[in-house]
Tab-separated table of C-alpha atoms in Angstrom:
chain	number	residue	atom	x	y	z
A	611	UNK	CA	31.570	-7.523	-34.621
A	612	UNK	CA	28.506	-8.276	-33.250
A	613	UNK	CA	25.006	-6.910	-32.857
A	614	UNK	CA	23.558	-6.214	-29.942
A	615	UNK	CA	19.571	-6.334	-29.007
A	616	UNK	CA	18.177	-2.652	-29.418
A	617	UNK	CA	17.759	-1.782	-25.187
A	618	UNK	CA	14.337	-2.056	-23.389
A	619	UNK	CA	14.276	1.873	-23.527
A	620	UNK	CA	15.055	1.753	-27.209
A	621	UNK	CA	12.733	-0.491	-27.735
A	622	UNK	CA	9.884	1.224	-25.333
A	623	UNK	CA	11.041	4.229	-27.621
A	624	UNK	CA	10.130	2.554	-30.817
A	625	UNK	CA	7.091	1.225	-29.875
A	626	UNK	CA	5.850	5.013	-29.037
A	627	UNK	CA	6.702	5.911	-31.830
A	628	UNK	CA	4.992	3.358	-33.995
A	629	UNK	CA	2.006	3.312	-31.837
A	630	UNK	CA	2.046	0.294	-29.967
A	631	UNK	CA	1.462	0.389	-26.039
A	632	UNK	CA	4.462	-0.816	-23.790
A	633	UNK	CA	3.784	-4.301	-22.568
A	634	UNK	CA	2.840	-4.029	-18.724
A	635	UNK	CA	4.949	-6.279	-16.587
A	636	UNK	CA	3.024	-8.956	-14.387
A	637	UNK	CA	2.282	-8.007	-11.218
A	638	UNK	CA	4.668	-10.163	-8.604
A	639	UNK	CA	2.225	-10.608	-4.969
A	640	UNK	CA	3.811	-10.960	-2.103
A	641	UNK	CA	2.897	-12.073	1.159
A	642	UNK	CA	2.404	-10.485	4.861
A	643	UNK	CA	5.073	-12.149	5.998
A	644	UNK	CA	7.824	-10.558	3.558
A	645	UNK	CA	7.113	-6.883	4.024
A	646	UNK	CA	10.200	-5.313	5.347
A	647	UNK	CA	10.429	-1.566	7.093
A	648	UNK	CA	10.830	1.389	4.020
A	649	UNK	CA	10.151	-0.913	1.149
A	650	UNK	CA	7.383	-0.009	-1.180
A	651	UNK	CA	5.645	-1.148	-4.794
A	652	UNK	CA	4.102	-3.955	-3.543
A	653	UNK	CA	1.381	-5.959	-4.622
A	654	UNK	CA	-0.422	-7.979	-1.879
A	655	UNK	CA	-3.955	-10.126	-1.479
A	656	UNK	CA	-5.431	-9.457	1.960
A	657	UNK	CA	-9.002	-9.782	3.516
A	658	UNK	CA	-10.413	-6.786	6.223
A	659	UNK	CA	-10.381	-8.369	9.916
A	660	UNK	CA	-11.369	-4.925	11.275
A	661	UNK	CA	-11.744	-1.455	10.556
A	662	UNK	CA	-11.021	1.204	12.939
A	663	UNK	CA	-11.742	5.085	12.504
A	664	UNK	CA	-9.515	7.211	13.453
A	665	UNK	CA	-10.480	11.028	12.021
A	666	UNK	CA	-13.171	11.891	9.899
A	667	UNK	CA	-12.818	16.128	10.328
A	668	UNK	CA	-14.805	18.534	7.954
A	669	UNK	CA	-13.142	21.636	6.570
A	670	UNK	CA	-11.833	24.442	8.655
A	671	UNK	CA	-12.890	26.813	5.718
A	672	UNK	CA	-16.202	26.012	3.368
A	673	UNK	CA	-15.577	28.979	0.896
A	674	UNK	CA	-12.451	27.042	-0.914
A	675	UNK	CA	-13.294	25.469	-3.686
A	676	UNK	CA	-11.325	22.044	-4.496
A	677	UNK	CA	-9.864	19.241	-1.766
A	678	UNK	CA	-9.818	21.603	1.314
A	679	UNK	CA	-13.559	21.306	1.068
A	680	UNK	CA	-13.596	17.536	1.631
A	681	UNK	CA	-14.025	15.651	4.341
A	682	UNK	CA	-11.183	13.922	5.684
A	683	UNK	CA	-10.819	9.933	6.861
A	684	UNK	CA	-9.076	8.063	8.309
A	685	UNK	CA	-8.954	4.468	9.395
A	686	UNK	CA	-6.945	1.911	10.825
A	687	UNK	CA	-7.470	-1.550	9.078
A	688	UNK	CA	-6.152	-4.605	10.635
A	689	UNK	CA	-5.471	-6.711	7.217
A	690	UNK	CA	-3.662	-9.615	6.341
A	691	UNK	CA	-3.483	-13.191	4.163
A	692	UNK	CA	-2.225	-16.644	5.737
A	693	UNK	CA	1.190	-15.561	6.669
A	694	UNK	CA	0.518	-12.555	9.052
A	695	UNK	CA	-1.314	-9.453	9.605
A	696	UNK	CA	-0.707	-5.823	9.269
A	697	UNK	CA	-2.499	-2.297	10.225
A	698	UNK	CA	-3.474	-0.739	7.334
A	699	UNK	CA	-3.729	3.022	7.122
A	700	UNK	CA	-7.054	4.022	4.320
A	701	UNK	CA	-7.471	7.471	3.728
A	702	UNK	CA	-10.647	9.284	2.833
A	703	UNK	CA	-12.212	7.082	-0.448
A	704	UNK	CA	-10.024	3.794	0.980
A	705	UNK	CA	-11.842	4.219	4.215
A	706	UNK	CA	-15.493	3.106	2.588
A	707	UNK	CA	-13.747	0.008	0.243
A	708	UNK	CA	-11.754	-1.631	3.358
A	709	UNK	CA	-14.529	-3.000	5.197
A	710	UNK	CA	-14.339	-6.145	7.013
A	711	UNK	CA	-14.531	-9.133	5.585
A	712	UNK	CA	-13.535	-7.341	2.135
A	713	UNK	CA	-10.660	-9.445	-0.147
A	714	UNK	CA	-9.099	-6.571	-1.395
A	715	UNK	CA	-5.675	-6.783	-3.829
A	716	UNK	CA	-3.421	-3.744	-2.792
A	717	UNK	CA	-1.245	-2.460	-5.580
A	718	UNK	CA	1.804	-0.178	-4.971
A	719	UNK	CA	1.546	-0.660	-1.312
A	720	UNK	CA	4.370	1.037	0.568
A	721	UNK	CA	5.568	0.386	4.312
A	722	UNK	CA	5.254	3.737	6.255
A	723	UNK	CA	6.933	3.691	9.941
A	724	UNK	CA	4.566	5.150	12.571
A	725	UNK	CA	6.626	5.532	15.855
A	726	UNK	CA	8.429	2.562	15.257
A	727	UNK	CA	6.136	0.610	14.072
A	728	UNK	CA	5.257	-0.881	10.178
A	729	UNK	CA	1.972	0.310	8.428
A	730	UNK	CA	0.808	-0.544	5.192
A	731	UNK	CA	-0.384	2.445	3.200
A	732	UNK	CA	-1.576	3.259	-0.293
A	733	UNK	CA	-0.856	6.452	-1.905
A	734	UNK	CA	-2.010	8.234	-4.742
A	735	UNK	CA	0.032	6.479	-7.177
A	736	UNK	CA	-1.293	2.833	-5.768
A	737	UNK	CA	-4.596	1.256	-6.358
A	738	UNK	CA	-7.136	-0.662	-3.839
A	739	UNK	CA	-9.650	-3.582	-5.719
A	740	UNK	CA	-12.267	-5.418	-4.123
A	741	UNK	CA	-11.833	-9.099	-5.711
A	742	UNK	CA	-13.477	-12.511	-5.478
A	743	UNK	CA	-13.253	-13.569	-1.520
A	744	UNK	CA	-10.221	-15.824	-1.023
A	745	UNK	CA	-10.368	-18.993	0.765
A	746	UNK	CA	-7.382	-18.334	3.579
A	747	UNK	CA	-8.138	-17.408	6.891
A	748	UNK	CA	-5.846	-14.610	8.353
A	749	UNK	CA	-3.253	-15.560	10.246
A	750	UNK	CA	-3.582	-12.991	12.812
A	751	UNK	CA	-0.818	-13.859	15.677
A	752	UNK	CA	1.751	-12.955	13.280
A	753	UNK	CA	1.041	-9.270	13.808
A	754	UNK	CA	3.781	-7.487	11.801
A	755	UNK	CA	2.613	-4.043	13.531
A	756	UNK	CA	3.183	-5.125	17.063
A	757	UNK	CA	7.142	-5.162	16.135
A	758	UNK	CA	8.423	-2.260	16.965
A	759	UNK	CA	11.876	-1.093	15.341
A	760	UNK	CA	14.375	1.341	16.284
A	761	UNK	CA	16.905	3.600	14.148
A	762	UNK	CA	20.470	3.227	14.158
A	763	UNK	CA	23.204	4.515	13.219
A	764	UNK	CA	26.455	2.878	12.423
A	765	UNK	CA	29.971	4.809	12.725
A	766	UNK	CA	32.485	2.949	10.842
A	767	UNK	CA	35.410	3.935	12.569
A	768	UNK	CA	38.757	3.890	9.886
């Protein structure tokens, strides 16, 4: 008979128990271009055209103690890399790192529909970096928010 390989799990498993971090797994960065509707975890390279606010509302109630005392942003960035370009929606602390002419890498970036159309968003569990400015210019008639998509449903008749 033979022996198998112990099972990433087992092997995560093991290493826990010894005491030895998990390896990470690279990151794999993607490009404009490839973002498809309802997709998420990905990891992109983009530069700030232009930076758009949409809300920035104080409280309704200041005697709360904790994130209903905060401010709240939002803006619309127009971002992108050589393949195309793509609103991006930053929310309150996002809103002051995606300035124009930023490079920023987006990590766990998810595709939200807004009436039928793709925005890029990230969400708590995602990160935003400013990095070293990149050398592509954006390829901005490739507009992957101007495509607007529609629901529907298929009936497989038997």
């Amino acid at each position: 008979m033979e022996s198998k390989a112990p099972s990433t799990a087992t092997q995560q498993q093991s290493d826990a128990a010894a005491g030895t971090k998990p390896s990470l797994r690279k990151p794999i960065f993607v490009k404009i271009e490839s973002l498809k509707p309802g997709t998420n975890g990905h990891t992109l390279v983009v530069k700030v055209v232009r930076s758009n606010p949409v809300l920035n509302k104080k409280p309704r109630l200041q005697n709360f103690r904790g994130p209903q005392t905060q401010n709240s942003k939002i803006a619309e960035c127009l971002v992108g890399d050589e393949t195309g370009a793509i609103l991006f929606t930053a929310r309150n602390d996002q809103v002051d790192v995606m300035k124009p002419g930023n490079t920023v890498i987006l990590r766990n970036a998810k595709i939200d529909m807004f009436k039928g159309s793709m925005r890029l968003a990230v969400d708590k569990w995602g990160r935003i970096e400013v990095t070293q400015p990149e050398a592509f210019d954006v390829k901005e008639d490739n507009n992957l928010s101007l495509v607007e998509y529609e629901l529907v449903n298929v009936v497989e008749e038997s």
